[in-house]
Short mmCIF file of C-alpha atoms in Angstrom, two decimals:
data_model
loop_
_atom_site.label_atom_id
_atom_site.label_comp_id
_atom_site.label_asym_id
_atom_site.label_seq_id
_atom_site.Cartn_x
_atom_site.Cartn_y
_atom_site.Cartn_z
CA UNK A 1 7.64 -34.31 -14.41
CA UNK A 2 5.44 -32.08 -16.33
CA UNK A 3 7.61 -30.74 -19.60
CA UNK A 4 6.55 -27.51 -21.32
CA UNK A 5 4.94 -27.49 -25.11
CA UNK A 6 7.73 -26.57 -26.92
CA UNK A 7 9.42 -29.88 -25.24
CA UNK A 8 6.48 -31.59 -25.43
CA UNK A 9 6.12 -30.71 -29.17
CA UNK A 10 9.64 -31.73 -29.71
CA UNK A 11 9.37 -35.23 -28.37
CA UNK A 12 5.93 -35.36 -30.57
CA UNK A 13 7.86 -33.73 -33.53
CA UNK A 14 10.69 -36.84 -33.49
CA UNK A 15 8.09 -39.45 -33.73
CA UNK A 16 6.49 -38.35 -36.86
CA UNK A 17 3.84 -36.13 -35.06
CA UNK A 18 2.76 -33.26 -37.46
CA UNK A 19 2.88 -30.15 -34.86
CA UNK A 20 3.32 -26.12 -35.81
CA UNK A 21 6.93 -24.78 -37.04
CA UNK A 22 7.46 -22.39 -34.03
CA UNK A 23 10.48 -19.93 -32.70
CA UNK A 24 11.25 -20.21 -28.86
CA UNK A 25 12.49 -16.89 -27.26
CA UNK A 26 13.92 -16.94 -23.77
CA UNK A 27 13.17 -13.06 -23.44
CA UNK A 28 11.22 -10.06 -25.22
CA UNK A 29 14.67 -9.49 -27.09
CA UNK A 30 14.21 -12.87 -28.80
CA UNK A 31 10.49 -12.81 -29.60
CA UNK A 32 11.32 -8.92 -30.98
CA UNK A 33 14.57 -11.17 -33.79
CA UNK A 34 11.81 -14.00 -34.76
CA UNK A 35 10.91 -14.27 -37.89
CA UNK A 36 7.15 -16.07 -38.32
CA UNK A 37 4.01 -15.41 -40.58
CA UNK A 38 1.85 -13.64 -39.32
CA UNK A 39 -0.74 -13.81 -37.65
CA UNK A 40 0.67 -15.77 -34.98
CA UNK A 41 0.38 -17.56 -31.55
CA UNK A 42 2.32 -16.39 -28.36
CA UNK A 43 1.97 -18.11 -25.52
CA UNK A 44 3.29 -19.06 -22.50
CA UNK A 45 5.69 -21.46 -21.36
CA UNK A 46 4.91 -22.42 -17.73
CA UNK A 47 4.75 -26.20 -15.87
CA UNK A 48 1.02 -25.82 -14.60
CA UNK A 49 -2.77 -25.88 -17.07
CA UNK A 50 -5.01 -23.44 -17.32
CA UNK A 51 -2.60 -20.66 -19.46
CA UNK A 52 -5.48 -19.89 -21.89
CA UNK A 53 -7.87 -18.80 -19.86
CA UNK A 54 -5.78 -16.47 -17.95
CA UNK A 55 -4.43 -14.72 -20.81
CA UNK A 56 -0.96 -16.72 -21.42
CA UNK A 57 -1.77 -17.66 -25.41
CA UNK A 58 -2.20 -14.35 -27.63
CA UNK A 59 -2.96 -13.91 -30.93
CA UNK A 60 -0.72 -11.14 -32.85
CA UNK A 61 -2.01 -9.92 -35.94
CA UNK A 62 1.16 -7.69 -36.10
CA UNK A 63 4.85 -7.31 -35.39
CA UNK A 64 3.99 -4.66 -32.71
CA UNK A 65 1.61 -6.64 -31.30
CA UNK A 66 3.61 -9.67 -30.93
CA UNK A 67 6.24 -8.02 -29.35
CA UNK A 68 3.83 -6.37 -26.82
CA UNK A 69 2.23 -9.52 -26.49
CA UNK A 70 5.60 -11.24 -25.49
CA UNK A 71 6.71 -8.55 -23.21
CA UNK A 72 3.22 -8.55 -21.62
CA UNK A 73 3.12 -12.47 -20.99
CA UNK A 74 7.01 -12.61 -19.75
CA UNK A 75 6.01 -10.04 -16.94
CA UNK A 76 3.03 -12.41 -15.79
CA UNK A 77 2.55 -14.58 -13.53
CA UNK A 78 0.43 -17.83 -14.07
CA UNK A 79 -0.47 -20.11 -10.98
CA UNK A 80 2.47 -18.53 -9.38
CA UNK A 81 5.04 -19.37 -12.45
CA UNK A 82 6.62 -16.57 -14.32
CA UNK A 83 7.00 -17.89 -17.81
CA UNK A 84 10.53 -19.53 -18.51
CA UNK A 85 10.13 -18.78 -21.97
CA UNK A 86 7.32 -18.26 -24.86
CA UNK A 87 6.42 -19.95 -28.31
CA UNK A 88 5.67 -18.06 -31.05
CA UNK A 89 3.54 -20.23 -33.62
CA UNK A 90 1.53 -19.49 -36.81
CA UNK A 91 -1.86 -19.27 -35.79
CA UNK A 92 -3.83 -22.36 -37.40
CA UNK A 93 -6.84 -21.84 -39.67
CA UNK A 94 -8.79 -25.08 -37.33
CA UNK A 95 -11.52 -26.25 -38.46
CA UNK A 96 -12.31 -28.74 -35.49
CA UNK A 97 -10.94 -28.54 -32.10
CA UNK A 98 -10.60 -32.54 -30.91
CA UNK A 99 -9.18 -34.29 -27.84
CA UNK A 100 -6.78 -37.37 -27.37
CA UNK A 101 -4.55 -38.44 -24.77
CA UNK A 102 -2.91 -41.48 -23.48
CA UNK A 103 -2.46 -42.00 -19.79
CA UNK A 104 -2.00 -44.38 -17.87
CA UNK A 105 -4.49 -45.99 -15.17
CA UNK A 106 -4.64 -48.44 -12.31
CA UNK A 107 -7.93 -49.65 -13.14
CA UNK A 108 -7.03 -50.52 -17.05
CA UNK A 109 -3.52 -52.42 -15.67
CA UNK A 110 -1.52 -49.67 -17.51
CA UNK A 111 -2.56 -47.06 -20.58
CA UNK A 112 -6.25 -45.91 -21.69
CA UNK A 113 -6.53 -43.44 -24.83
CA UNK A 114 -8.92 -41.02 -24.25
CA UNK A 115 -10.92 -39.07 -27.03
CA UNK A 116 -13.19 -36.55 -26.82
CA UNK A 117 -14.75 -34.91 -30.72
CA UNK A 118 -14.62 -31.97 -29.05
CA UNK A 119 -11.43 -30.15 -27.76
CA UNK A 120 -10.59 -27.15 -26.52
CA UNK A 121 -10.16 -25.22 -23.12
CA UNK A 122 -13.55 -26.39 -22.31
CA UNK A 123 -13.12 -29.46 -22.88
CA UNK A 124 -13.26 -30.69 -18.81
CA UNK A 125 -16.57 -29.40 -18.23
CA UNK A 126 -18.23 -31.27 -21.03
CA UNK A 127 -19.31 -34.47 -22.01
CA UNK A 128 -16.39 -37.14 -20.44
CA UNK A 129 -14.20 -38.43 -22.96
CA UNK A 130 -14.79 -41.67 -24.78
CA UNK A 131 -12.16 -44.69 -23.14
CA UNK A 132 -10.56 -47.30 -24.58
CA UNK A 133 -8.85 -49.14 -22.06
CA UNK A 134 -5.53 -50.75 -23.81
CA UNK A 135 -3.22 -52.20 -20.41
CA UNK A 136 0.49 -52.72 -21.89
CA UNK A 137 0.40 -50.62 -24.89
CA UNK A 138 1.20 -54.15 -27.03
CA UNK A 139 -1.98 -54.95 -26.44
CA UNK A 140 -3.60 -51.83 -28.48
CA UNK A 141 -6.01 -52.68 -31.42
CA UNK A 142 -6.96 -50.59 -33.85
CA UNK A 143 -10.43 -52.79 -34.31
CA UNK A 144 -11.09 -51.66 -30.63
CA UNK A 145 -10.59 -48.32 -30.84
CA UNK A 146 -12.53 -48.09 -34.26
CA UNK A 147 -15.43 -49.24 -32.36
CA UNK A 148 -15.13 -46.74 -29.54
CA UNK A 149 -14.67 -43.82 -32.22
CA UNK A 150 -17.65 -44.95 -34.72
CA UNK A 151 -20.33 -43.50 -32.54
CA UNK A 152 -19.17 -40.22 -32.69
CA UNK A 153 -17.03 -39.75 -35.82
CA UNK A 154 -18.82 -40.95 -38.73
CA UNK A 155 -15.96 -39.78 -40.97
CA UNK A 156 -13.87 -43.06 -41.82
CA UNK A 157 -10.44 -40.77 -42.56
CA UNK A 158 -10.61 -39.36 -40.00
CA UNK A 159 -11.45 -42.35 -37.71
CA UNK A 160 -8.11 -43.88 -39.50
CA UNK A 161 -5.91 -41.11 -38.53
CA UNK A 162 -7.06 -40.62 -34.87
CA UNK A 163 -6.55 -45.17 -34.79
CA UNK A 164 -2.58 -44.36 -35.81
CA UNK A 165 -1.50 -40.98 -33.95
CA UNK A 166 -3.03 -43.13 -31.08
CA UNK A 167 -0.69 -46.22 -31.82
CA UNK A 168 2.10 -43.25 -32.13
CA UNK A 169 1.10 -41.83 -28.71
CA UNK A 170 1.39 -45.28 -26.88
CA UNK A 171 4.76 -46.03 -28.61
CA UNK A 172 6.02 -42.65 -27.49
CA UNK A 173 4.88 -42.92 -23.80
CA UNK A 174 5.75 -46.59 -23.70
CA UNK A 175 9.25 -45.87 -24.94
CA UNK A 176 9.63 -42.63 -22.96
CA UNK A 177 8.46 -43.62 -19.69
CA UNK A 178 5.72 -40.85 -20.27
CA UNK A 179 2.48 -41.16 -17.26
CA UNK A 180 0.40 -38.72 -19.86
CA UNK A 181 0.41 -37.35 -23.11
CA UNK A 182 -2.11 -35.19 -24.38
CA UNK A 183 -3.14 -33.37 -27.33
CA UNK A 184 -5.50 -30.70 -26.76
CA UNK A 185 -6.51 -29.24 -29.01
CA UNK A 186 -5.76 -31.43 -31.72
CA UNK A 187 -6.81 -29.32 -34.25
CA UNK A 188 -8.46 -30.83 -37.84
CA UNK A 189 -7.34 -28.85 -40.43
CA UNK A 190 -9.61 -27.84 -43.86
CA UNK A 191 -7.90 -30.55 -45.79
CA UNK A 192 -8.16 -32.97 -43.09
CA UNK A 193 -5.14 -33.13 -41.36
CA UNK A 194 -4.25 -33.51 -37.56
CA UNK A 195 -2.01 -31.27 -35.99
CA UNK A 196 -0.89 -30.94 -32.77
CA UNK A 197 -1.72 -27.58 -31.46
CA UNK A 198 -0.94 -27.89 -28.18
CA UNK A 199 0.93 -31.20 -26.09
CA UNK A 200 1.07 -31.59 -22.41
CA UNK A 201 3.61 -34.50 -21.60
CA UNK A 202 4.13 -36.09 -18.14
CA UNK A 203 7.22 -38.30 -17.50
CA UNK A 204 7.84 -40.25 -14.37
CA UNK A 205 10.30 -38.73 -12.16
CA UNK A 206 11.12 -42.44 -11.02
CA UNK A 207 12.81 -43.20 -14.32
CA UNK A 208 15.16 -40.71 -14.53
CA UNK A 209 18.19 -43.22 -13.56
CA UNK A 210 17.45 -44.93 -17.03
CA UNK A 211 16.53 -41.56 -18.88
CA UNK A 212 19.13 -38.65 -19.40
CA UNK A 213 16.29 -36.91 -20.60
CA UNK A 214 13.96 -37.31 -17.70
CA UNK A 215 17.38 -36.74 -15.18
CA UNK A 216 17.90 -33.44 -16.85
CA UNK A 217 14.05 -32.23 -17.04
CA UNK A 218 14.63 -33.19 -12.70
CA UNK A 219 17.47 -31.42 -12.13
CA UNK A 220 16.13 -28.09 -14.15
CA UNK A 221 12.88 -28.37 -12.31
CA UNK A 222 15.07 -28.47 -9.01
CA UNK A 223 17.37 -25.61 -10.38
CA UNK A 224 14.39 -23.27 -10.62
CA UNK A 225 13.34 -24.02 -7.12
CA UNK A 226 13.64 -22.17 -4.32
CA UNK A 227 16.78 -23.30 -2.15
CA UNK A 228 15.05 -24.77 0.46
CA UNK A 229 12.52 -26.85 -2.38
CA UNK A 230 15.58 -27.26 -4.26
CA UNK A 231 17.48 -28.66 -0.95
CA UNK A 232 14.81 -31.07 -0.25
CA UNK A 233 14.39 -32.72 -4.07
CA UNK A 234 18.08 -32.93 -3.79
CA UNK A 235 17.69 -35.07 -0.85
CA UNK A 236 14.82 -36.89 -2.08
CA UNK A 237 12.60 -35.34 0.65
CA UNK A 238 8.94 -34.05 -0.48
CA UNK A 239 8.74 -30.79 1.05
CA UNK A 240 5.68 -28.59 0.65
CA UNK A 241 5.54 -25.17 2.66
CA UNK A 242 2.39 -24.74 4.49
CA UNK A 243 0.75 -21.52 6.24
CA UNK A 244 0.60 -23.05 9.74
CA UNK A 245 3.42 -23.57 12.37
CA UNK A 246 3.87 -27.03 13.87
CA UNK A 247 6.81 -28.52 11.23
CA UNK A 248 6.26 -31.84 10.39
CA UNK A 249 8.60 -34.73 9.58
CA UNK A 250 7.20 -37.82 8.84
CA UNK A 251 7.47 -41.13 7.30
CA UNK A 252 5.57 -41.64 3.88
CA UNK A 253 2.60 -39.59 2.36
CA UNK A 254 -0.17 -41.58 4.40
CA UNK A 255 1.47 -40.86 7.36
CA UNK A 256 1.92 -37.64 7.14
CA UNK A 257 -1.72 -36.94 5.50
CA UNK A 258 -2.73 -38.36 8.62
CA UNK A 259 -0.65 -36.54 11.30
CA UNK A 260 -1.53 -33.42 9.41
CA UNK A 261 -5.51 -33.74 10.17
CA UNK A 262 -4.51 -34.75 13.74
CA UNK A 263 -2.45 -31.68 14.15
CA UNK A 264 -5.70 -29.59 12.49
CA UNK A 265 -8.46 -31.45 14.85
CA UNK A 266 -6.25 -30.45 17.71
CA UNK A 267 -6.90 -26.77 16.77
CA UNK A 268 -3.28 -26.28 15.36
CA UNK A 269 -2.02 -25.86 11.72
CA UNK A 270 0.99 -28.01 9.76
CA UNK A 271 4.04 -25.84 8.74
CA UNK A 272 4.27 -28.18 6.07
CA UNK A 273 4.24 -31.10 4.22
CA UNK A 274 7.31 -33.05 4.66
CA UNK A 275 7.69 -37.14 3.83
CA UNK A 276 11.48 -38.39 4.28
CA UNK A 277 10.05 -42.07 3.26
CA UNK A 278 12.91 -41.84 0.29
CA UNK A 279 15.64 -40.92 1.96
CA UNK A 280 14.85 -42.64 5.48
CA UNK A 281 19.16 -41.92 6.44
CA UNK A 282 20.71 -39.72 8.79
CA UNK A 283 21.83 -37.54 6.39
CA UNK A 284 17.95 -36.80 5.39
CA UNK A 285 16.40 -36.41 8.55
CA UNK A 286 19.38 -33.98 9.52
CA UNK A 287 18.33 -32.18 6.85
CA UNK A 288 14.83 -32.51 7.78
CA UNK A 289 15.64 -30.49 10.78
CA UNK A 290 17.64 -28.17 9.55
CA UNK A 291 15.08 -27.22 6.59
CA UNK A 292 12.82 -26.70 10.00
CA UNK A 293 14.83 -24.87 11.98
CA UNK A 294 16.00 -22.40 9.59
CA UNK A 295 12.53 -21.12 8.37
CA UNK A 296 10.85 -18.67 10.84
CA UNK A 297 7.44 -19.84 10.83
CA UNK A 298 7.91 -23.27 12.52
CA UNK A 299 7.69 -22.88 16.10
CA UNK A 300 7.56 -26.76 17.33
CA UNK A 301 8.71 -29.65 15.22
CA UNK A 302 6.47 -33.11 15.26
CA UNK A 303 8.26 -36.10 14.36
CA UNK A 304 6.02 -39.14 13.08
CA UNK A 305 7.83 -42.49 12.08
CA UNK A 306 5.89 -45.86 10.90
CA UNK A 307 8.56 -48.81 10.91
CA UNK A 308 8.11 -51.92 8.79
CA UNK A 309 11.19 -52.58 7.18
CA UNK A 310 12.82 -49.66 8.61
CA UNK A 311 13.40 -50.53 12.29
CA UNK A 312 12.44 -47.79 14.49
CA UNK A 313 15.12 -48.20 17.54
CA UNK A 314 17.94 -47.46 14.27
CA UNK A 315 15.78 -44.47 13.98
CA UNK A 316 15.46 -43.38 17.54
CA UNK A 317 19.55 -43.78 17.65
CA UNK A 318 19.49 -41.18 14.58
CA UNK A 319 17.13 -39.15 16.13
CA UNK A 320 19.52 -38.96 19.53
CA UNK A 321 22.51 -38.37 17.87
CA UNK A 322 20.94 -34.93 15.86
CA UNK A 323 19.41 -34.07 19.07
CA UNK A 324 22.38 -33.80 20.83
CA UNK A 325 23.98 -32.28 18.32
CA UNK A 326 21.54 -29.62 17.58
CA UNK A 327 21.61 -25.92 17.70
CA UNK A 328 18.08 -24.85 17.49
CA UNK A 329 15.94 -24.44 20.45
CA UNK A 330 12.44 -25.01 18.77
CA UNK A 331 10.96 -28.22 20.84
CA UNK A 332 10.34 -31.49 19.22
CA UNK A 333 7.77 -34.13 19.74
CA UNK A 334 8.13 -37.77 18.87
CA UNK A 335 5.54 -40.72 18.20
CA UNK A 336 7.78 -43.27 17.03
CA UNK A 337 6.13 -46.67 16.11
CA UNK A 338 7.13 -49.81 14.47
CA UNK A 339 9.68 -52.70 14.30
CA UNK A 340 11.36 -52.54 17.90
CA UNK A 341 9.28 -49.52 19.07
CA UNK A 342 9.21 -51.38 22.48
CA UNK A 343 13.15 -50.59 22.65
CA UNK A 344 13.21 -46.88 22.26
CA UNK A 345 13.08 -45.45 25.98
CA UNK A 346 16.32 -47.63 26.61
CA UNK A 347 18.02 -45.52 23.39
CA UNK A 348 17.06 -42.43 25.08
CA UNK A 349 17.31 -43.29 28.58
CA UNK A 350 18.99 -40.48 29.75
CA UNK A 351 18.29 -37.58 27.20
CA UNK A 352 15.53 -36.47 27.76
CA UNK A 353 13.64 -37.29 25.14
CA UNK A 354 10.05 -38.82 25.30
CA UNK A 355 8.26 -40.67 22.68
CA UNK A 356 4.70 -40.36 22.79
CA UNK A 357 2.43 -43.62 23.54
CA UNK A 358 -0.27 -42.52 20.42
CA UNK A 359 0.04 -40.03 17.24
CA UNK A 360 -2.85 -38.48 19.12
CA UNK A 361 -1.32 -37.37 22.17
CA UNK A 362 1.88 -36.21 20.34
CA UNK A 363 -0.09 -33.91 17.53
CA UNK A 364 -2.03 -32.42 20.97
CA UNK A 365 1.62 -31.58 22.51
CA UNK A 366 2.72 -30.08 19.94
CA UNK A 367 -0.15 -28.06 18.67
CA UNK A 368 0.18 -26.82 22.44
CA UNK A 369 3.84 -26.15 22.55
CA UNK A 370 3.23 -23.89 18.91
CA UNK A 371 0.58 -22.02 20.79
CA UNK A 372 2.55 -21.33 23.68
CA UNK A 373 5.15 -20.24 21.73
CA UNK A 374 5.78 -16.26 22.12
CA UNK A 375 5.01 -14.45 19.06
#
């Protein structure tokens, strides 16, 4: 879960993080009331990167211009996002733009800071940032990192200040479940100083039934959905609309990766993306299908299942009962697999229903059956 700046900044702000004063404003109205010094920093308040170069953070030398600048960036869209809101900062006198993060990696057995002496909107198409790969973040050592940063900062302040906000940053994303936090730019000030100009903050999704504050930043995520995105995070169903027309429901992101370039090599195109490995109940595949039928686009449905622990006749039982009791008349195509596979034609001896020997075979059927289908 990827929170905005302001939140970002907030969480940053409550551990001792020195960030900008700054107004939020929900709408034009609000940015028009704030009171700031001028000049000042609007920018944008969307979930995805890249803001900067597309015109989301303005600098307002003026009232008039903020508020144009506000009204301007509420009416745009960025990646697809209309802002939810903007923050209106005082625009730093930076002397140096830096780069530090914290983030977690498989290959380090849990967090690596990251620092880079020079930050910025740039800063991914330059040099790699310097590593320092920590694991549990009890293990961090200020030693360690001193030696990483003496290369390229010879200023021993400064090399001081970047070895605590580091500490800070692990003991914030250790104690907030947080997968990344980043400060970029972290802007050096003329006296010296780090602030925190900007903060992009990733919690895990997974621990929001121990975090109220992760469990809200969900369920507002899933509020500004639309319904049908909204009705599949509900359900714990990864759902990703596609341009194609054979509707897939599958069984973990593997799978369905898989089934997806099956259903492309057999000249066809995947309605979507959708992995019920979460929720692997009745209740989610019936609303598997029914997120399916209802959209337009999806002419055939192909059903993929892999079962391990989950056996696959209990499945093909499920997968009887909503057949019989669906409505729709788009055709389906099975390649069940797994745990008691062997048993499925006895649970649908008598419906019809026909589970395909190979993934192969099925992504061919039904890539036929969506071509086939009248237009």
């Amino acid at each position: 879960m990827l929170l905005a700046e302001f939140q970002g900044k907030a969480l940053l702000r409550s551990a001792g993080v020195a960030v900008p004063h700054g107004i939020l404003a929900r709408n034009p109205a609000q940015a028009a009331k704030g009171r700031i010094a001028l000049p000042a920093a609007v920018k944008a308040q969307v979930g995805g990167g890249g803001r900067g170069k597309a015109g989301g953070v303005v600098r307002a030398e003026t009232r008039e211009q903020l508020v144009a600048a506000a009204e301007r960036i509420f009416a745009t869209e960025f990646s697809g996002e209309r802002p939810r809101a903007i923050l209106i900062e005082p625009w730093l006198a930076i002397e140096r733009e830096l780069y530090l993060a914290v983030t977690v990696d498989g290959r380090a057995g849990g967090y690596v800071v990251l620092y880079s002496p020079a930050g910025g909107i740039d800063v991914e198409t330059g040099t790699p940032p310097l590593r320092y790969e920590v694991g549990p973040a009890s293990n961090f050592r200020g030693d360690r990192l001193r030696e990483v940063l003496r290369p390229v900062e010879a200023d021993v302040a400064l090399r001081e200040r970047l070895i605590g906000l580091a500490r800070t940053l692990l003991r914030i994303a250790a104690s907030h479940d947080c997968t990344t936090l980043e400060i970029n730019p972290l802007a050096q000030l003329a006296d010296g100083s780090l602030v925190a100009a900007d903060a992009k903050v990733v919690c895990d999704d997974s621990a929001a039934f121990r975090s109220t504050d992760i469990a809200a930043a969900v369920e507002a995520e899933r509020r500004r959905q639309p319904p049908p995105i909204a009705r599949a995070l509900a359900n714990k169903l990864m759902l990703v609309w596609l341009d194609g027309d054979v509707g897939l429901i599958s069984s973990g992101a593997g799978m369905t990766m898989v089934t997806m370039d099956l259903i492309a090599a057999a000249g066809g195109e995947p309605a979507c993306f959708l992995d019920c490995s979460a929720n692997p109940t009745p209740d989610g595949y019936r609303v598997a299908f029914n997120l399916l039928d209802r959209n337009p686009k999806v002419t055939v449905i192909l059903v993929t299942m892999f079962g391990n622990g989950v056996h696959i006749d209990r499945v093909a039982r499920v997968m009887k009962e909503i057949m019989q009791k669906r409505r729709s008349k788009k055709p389906v195509v099975f390649r069940l697999n797994g745990t008691n596979a062997a048993k499925v034609p006895e649970v649908w001896a008598g419906t019809g229903l026909y589970n395909h020997a190979t993934l192969e075979t099925a992504a061919e059927q039904a890539v036929a059956l969506a071509q086939a289908a009248p237009p």
